[in-house]
Coordinates of C-alpha atoms and ligand atoms in Angstrom, one line a residue:
X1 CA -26.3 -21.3 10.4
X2 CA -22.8 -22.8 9.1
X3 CA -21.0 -21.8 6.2
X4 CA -18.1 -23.5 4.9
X5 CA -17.9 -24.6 8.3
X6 CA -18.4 -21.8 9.9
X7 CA -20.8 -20.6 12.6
X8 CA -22.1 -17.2 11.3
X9 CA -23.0 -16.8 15.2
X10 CA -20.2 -16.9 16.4
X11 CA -18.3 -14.6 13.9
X12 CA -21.3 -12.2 15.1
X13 CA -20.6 -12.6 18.8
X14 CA -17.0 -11.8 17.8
X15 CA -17.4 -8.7 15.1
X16 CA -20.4 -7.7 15.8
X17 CA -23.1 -7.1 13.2
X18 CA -24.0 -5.8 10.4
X19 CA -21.0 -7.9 9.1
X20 CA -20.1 -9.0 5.7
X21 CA -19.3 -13.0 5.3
X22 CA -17.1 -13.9 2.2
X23 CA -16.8 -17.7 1.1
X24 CA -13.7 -17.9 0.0
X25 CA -14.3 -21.6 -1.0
X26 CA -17.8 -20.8 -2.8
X27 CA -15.7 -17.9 -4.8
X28 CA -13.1 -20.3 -6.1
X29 CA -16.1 -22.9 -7.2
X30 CA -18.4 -20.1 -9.0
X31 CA -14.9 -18.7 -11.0
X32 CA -13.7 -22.7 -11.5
X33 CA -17.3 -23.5 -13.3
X34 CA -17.1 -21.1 -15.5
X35 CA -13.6 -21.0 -16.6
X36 CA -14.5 -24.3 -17.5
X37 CA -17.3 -24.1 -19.3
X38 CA -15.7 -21.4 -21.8
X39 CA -14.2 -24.2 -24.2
X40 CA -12.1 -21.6 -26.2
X41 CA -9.4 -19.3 -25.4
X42 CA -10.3 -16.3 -23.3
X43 CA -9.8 -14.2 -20.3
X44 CA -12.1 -14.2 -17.3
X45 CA -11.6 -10.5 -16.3
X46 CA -13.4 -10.4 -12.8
X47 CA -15.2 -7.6 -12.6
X48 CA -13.8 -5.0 -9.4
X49 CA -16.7 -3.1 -8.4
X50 CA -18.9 -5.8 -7.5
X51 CA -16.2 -6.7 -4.6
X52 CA -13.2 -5.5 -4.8
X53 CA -11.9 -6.8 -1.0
X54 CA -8.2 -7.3 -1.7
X55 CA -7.4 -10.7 -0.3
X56 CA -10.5 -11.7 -2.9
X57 CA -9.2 -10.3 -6.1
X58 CA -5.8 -11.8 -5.0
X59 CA -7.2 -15.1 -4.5
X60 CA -8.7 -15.0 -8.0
X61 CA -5.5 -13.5 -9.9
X62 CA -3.6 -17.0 -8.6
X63 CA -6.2 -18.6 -10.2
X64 CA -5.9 -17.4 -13.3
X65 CA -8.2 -14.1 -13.6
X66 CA -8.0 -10.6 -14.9
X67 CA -9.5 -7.8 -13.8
X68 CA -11.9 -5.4 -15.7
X69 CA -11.6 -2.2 -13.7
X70 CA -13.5 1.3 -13.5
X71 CA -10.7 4.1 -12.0
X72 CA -6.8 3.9 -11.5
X73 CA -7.3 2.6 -8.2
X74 CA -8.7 -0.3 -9.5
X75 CA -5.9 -0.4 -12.2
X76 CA -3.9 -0.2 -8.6
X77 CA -5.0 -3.4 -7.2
X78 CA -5.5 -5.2 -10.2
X79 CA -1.4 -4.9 -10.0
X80 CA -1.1 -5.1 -6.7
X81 CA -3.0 -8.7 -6.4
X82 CA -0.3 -9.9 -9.3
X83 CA -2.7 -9.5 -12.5
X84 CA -0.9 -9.4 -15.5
X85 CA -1.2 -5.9 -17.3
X86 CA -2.7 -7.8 -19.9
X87 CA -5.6 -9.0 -18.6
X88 CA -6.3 -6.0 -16.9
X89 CA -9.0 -4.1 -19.0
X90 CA -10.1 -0.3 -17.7
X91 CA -13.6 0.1 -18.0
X92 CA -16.0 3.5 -17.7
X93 CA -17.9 6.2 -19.7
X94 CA -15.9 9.1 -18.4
X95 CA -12.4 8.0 -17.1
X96 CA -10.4 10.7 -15.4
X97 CA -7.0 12.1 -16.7
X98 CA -5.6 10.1 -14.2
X99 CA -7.5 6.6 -14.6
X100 CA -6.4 7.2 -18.2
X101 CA -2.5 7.5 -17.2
X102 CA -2.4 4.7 -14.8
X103 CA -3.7 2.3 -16.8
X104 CA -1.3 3.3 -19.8
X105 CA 1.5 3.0 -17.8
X106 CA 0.6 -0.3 -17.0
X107 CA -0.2 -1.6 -20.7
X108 CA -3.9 -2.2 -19.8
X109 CA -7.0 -2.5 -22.4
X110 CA -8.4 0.5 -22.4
X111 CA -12.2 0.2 -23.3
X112 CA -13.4 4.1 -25.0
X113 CA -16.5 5.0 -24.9
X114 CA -16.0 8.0 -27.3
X115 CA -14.1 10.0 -29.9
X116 CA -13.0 13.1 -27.2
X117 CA -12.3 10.4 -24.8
X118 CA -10.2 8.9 -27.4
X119 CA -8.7 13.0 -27.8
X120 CA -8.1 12.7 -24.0
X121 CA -6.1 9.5 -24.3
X122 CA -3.7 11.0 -27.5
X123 CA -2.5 13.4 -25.1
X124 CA -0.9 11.0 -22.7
X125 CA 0.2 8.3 -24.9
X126 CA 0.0 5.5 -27.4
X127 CA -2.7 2.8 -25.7
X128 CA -3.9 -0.8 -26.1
X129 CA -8.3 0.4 -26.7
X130 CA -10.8 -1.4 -27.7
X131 CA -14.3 0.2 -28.7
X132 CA -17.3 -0.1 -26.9
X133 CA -20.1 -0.6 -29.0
X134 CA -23.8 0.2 -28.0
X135 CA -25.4 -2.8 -30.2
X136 CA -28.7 -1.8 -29.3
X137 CA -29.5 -4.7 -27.3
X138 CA -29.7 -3.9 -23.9
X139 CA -30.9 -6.5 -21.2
X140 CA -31.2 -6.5 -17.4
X141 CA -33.3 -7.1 -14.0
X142 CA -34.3 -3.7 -13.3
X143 CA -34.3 -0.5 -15.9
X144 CA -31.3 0.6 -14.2
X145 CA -29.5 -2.4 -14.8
X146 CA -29.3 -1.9 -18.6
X147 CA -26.7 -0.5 -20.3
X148 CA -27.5 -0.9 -24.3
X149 CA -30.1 0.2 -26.3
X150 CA -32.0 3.6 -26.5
X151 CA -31.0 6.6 -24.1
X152 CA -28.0 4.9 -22.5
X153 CA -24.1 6.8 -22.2
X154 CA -22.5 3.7 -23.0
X155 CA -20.4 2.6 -26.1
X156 CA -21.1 3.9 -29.7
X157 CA -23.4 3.1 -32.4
X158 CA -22.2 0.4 -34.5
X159 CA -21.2 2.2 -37.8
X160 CA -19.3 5.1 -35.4
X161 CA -17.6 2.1 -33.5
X162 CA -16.5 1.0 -36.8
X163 CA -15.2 4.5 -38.0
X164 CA -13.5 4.9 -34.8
X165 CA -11.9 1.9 -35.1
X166 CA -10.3 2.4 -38.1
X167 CA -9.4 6.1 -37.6
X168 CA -7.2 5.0 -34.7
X169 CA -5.8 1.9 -36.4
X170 CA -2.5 4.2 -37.2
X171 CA -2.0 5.8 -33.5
X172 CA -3.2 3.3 -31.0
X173 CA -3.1 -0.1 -30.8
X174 CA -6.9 -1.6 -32.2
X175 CA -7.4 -4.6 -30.1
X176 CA -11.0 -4.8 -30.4
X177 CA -14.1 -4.5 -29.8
X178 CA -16.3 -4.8 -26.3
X179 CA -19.7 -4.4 -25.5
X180 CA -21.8 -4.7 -21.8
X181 CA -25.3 -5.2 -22.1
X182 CA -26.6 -4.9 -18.9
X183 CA -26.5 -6.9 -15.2
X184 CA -28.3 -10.1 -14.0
X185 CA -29.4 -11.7 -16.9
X186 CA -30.7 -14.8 -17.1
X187 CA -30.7 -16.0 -20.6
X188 CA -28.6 -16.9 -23.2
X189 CA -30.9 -15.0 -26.0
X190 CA -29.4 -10.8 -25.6
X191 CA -25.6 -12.2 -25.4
X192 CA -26.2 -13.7 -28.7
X193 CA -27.7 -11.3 -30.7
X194 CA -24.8 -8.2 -28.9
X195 CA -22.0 -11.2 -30.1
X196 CA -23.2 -11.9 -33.2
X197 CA -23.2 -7.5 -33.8
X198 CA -19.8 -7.2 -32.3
X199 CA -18.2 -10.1 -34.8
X200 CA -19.7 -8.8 -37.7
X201 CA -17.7 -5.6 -37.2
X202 CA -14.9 -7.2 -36.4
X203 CA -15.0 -8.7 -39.8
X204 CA -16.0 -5.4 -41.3
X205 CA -12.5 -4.2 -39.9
X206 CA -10.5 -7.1 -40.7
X207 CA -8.8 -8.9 -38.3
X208 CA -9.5 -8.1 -34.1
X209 CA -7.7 -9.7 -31.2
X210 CA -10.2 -9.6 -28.6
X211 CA -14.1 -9.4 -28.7
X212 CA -15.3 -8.3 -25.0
X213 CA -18.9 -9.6 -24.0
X214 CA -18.8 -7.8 -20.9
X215 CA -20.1 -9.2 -17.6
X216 CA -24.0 -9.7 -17.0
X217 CA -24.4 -13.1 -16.0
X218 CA -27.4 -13.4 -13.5
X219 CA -27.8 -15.4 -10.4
X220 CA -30.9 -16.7 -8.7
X221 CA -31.5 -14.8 -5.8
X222 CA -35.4 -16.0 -5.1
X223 CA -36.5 -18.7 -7.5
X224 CA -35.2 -18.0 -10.8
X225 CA -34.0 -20.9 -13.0
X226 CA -29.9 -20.7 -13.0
X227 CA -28.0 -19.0 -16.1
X228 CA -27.3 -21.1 -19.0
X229 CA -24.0 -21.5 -18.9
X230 CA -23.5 -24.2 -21.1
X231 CA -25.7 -22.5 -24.1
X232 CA -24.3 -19.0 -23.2
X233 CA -20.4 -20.4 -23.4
X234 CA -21.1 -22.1 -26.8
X235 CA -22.5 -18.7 -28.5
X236 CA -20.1 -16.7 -27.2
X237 CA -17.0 -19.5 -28.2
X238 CA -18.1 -20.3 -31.6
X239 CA -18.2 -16.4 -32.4
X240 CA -15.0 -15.3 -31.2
X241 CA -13.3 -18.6 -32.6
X242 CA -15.0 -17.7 -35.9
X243 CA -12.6 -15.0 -35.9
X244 CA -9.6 -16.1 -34.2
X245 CA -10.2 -13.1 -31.5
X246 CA -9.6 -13.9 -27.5
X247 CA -12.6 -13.7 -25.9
X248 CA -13.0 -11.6 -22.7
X249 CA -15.5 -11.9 -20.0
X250 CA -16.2 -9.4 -17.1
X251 CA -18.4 -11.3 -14.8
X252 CA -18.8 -10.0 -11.6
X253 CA -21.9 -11.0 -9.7
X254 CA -21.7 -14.8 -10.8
X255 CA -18.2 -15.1 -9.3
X256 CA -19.2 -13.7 -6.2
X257 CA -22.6 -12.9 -5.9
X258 CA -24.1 -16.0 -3.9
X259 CA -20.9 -16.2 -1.7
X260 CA -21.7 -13.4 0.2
X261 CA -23.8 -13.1 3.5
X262 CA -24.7 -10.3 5.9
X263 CA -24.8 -11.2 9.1
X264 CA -27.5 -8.3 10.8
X265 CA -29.3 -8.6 14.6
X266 CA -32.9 -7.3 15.1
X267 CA -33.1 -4.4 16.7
X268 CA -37.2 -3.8 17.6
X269 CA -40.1 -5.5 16.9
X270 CA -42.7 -3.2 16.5
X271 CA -46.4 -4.0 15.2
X272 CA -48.6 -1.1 14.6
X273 CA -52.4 -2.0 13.0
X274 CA -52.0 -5.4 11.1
X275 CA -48.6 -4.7 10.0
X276 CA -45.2 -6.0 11.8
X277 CA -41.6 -4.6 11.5
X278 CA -38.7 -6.2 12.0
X279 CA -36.5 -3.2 12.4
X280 CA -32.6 -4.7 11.6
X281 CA -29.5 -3.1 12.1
X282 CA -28.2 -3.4 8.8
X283 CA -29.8 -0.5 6.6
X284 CA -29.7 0.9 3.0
X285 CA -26.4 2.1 3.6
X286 CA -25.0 -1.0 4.6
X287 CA -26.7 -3.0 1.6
X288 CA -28.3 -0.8 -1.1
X289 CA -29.9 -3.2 -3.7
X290 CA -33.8 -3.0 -1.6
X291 CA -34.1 0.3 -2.4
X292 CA -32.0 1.2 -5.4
X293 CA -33.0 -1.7 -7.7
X294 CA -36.7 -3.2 -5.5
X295 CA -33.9 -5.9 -5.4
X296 CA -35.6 -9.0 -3.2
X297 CA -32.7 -11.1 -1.1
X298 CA -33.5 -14.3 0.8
X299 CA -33.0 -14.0 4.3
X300 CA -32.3 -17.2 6.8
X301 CA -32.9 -17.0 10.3
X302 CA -31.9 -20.1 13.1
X303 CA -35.5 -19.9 14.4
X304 CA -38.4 -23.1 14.1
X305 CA -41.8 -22.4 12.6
X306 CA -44.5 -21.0 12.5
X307 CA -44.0 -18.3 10.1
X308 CA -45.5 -14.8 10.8
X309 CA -45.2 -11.7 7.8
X310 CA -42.9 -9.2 8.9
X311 CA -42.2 -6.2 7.2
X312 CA -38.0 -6.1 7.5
X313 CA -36.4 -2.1 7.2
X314 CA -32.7 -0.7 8.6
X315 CA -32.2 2.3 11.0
X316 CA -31.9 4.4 8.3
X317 CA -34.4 7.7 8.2
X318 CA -35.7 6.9 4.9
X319 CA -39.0 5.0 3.7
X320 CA -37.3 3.2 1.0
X321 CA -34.5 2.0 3.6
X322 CA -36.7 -1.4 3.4
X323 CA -35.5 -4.6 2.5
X324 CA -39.6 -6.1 1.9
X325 CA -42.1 -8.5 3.1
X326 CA -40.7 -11.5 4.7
X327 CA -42.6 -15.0 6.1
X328 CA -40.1 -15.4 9.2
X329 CA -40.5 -17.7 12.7
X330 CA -41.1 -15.3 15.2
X331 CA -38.1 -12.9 16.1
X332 CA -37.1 -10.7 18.7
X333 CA -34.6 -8.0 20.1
X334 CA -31.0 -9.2 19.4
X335 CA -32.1 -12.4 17.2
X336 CA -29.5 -12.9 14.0
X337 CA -30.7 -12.3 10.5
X338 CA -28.8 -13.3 7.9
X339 CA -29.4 -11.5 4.2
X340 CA -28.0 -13.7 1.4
X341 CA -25.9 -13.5 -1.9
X342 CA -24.5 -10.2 -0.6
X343 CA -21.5 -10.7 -2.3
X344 CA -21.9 -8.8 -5.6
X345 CA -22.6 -4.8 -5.1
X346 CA -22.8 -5.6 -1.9
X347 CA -19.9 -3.7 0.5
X348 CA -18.8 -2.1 -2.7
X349 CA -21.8 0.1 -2.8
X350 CA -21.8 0.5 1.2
X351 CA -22.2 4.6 2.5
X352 CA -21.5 6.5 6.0
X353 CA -24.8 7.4 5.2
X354 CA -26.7 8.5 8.9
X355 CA -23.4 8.9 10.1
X356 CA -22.7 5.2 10.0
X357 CA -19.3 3.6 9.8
X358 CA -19.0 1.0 7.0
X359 CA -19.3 -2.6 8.4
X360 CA -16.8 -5.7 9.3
X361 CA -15.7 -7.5 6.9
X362 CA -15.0 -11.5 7.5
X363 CA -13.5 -13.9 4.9
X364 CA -15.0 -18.1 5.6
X365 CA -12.9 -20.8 3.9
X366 CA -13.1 -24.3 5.1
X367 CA -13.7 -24.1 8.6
X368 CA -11.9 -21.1 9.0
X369 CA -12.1 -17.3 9.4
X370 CA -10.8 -14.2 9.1
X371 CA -10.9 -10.2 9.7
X372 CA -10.7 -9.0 6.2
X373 CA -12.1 -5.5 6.9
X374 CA -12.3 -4.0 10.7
X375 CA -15.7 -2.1 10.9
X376 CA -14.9 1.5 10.9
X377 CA -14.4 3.6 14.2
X378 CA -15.8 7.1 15.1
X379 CA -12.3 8.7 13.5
X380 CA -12.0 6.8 10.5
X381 CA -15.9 7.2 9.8
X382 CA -16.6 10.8 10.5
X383 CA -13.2 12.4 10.5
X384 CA -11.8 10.6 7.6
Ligands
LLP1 N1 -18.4 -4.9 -17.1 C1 -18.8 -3.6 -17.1 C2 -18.4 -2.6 -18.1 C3 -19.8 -3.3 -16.1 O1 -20.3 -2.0 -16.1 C4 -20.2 -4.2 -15.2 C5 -21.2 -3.9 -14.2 C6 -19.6 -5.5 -15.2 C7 -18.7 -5.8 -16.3 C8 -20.0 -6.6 -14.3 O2 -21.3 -7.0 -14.4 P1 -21.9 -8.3 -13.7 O3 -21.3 -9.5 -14.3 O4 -21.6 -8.2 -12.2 O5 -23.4 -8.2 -14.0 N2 -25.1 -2.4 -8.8 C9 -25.9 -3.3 -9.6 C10 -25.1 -3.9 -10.8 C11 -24.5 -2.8 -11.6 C12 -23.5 -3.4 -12.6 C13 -22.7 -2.3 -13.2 N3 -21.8 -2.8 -14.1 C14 -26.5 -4.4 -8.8 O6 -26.4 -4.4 -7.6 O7 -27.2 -5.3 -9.3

């Protein structure tokens, strides 16, 4: 299988597998089709933690992006890959003293989440917030995906948002408001409904400078239509040009999400009854969206027909370390397995879990590769 030019085989002969692939090329078209299709001013801030590889997130800050980021050490590379401070927004429901300082120090949008967080950030200085609102619409492809609505830790109601807002008017700088309903969403409907919330307090607070829509634009990973870009730009535009405010976006997985690839080699083949494992040598802790989310990737193999149902799990010493039922040609020991759009929460939510070094990472871009990330050693892995 080629990508970008590029014989995955090969770059598994050479690294070894489980490996990472990143399109480099495939990244700069996902982030290009989108930038263009928001028709007003805003700020794509690409969302860190669903692939925060350096050379990546340097890559997209010459293009143009910010960076939404969840600690100081995102705050760290955000600067270090030459983002402006000013399209760098932190992002999280408990930020420590520290992710707190490093992004004031830098000037970066500080999203709070609530009023002793907001106590926590008077004590180190005067900051650039905006308020994150729980609008009560919450939206998402698994329970644990969603991050508005009943019983979530995110944001604040509405009317406290509001209070809060105008509390801190005379201490902090008020930039605005943000909101993030959830991840991998497919439709237009719960952005428009959290936008149309988030303007009217705007306008109940006079003027903002920034509304914040958060990430959450879905990808097909099996046969799911594609998101509606083109209806979900024009609600979000219209709203934050109603009000003059910049409109921020922290997509993630649809900048990166399809790009990635993991490159994994059967291990066994072991049938027992009527059932048949395909054991790989990826597991859950190379790739943890099987069993965290019952998250279903495609997987290509270089084999012909005919198809037989495999059951496909990892090494790992765990029932749910299972990435499902698969029709595959037939495999065997040392064949390559490739598990596709990897490239959101993919590595970033990699363990050592069963004593297992994290694996290679390997950067494709027209007919070229790249080491971005050596798999880990014995040292590095155990010893730290
Ligand atoms: N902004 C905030 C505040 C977020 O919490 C997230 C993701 C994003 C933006 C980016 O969301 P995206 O555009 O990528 O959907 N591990 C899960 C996804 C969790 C997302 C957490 N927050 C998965 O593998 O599907």
């Amino acid at each position: 299988m080629k990508v970008s030019g590029v014989d995955l085989g090969a770059i598994a002969e050479e690294f070894g597998t489980p490996t990472y692939i990143i399109d480099f090329k495939r990244v700069r078209k996902n982030y290009m089709r989108l930038d263009k299709a928001l028709n007003c001013p805003h700020v794509i801030a690409y969302a860190y933690k669903a692939n925060y590889e350096p050379q990546l997130v340097r890559m997209l800050a010459l293009m143009g992006s910010g960076a939404t980021v969840p600690s100081a050490y995102g705050v760290m590379l955000a600067m270090w890959a030459g983002v402006p401070p000013e399209k760098v927004v932190l992002v999280g429901p408990s930020p420590s003293r520290q992710d707190l300082e490093e992004a004031v120090m830098y000037k970066a949008l500080i999203s709070v989440e609530s009023e002793s967080e907001v106590e926590a950030l008077g004590r180190i200085g005067k900051a650039r917030v905006m308020i994150r609102v729980n609008t009560g619409v919450g939206a998402g492809a698994h329970p644990s995906l969603i991050t508005g609505g009943q019983k979530t830790k995110f944001g604040l109601p509405p009317s406290r948002a509001l209070s809060l807002a105008r509390f801190l008017g005379s201490t902090m700088e008020v930039e605005g408001f943000h909101t993030h309903i959830g991840s991998q969403i497919l439709s237009a409907e719960p952005f428009k409904k959290a936008v149309e919330l988030l303007t009217k307090l705007a306008r109940d607070l006079g003027k903002v400078n920034v509304i914040d829509m958060g990430g959450g634009l879905g990808i097909p990973y099996l046969n799911e239509k594609k998101f509606p870009l083109e209806e979900y730009s024009q609600v979000v535009c219209r709203a934050s040009e109603n009000i003059g405010a910049l409109l921020v976006i922290e997509s993630g997985r649809y900048i990166v999400g399809d790009a990635g690839y993991l490159l994994t080699r059967v291990n066994y083949v072991k049938e027992v009854g009527k059932e048949k494992w395909l054991l790989i040598d990826a597991g859950m802790n190379d790739f943890l969206r099987p069993a965290l989310y019952n998250a279903k990737h495609r997987i290509t193999v270089d084999k012909e027909k005919p198809k037989e149902k495999y059951l496909v799990a990892g090494p790992i010493c765990e029932s749910a370390d299972l990435f499902g039922e698969y029709d595959l040609p037939k495999l065997g020991e040392g064949d390559l397995v490739v598990i596709r759009d990897v490239g959101a929460y993919g590595f970033s939510m990699a363990s050592r879990y069963n004593l297992r070094p994290l694996p290679a990472v390997v950067a494709v871009d027209n007919g070229k590769y790249n080491l971005l990330r050596e798999r880990e050693n014995f040292g590095r892995a155990i010893f730290g």
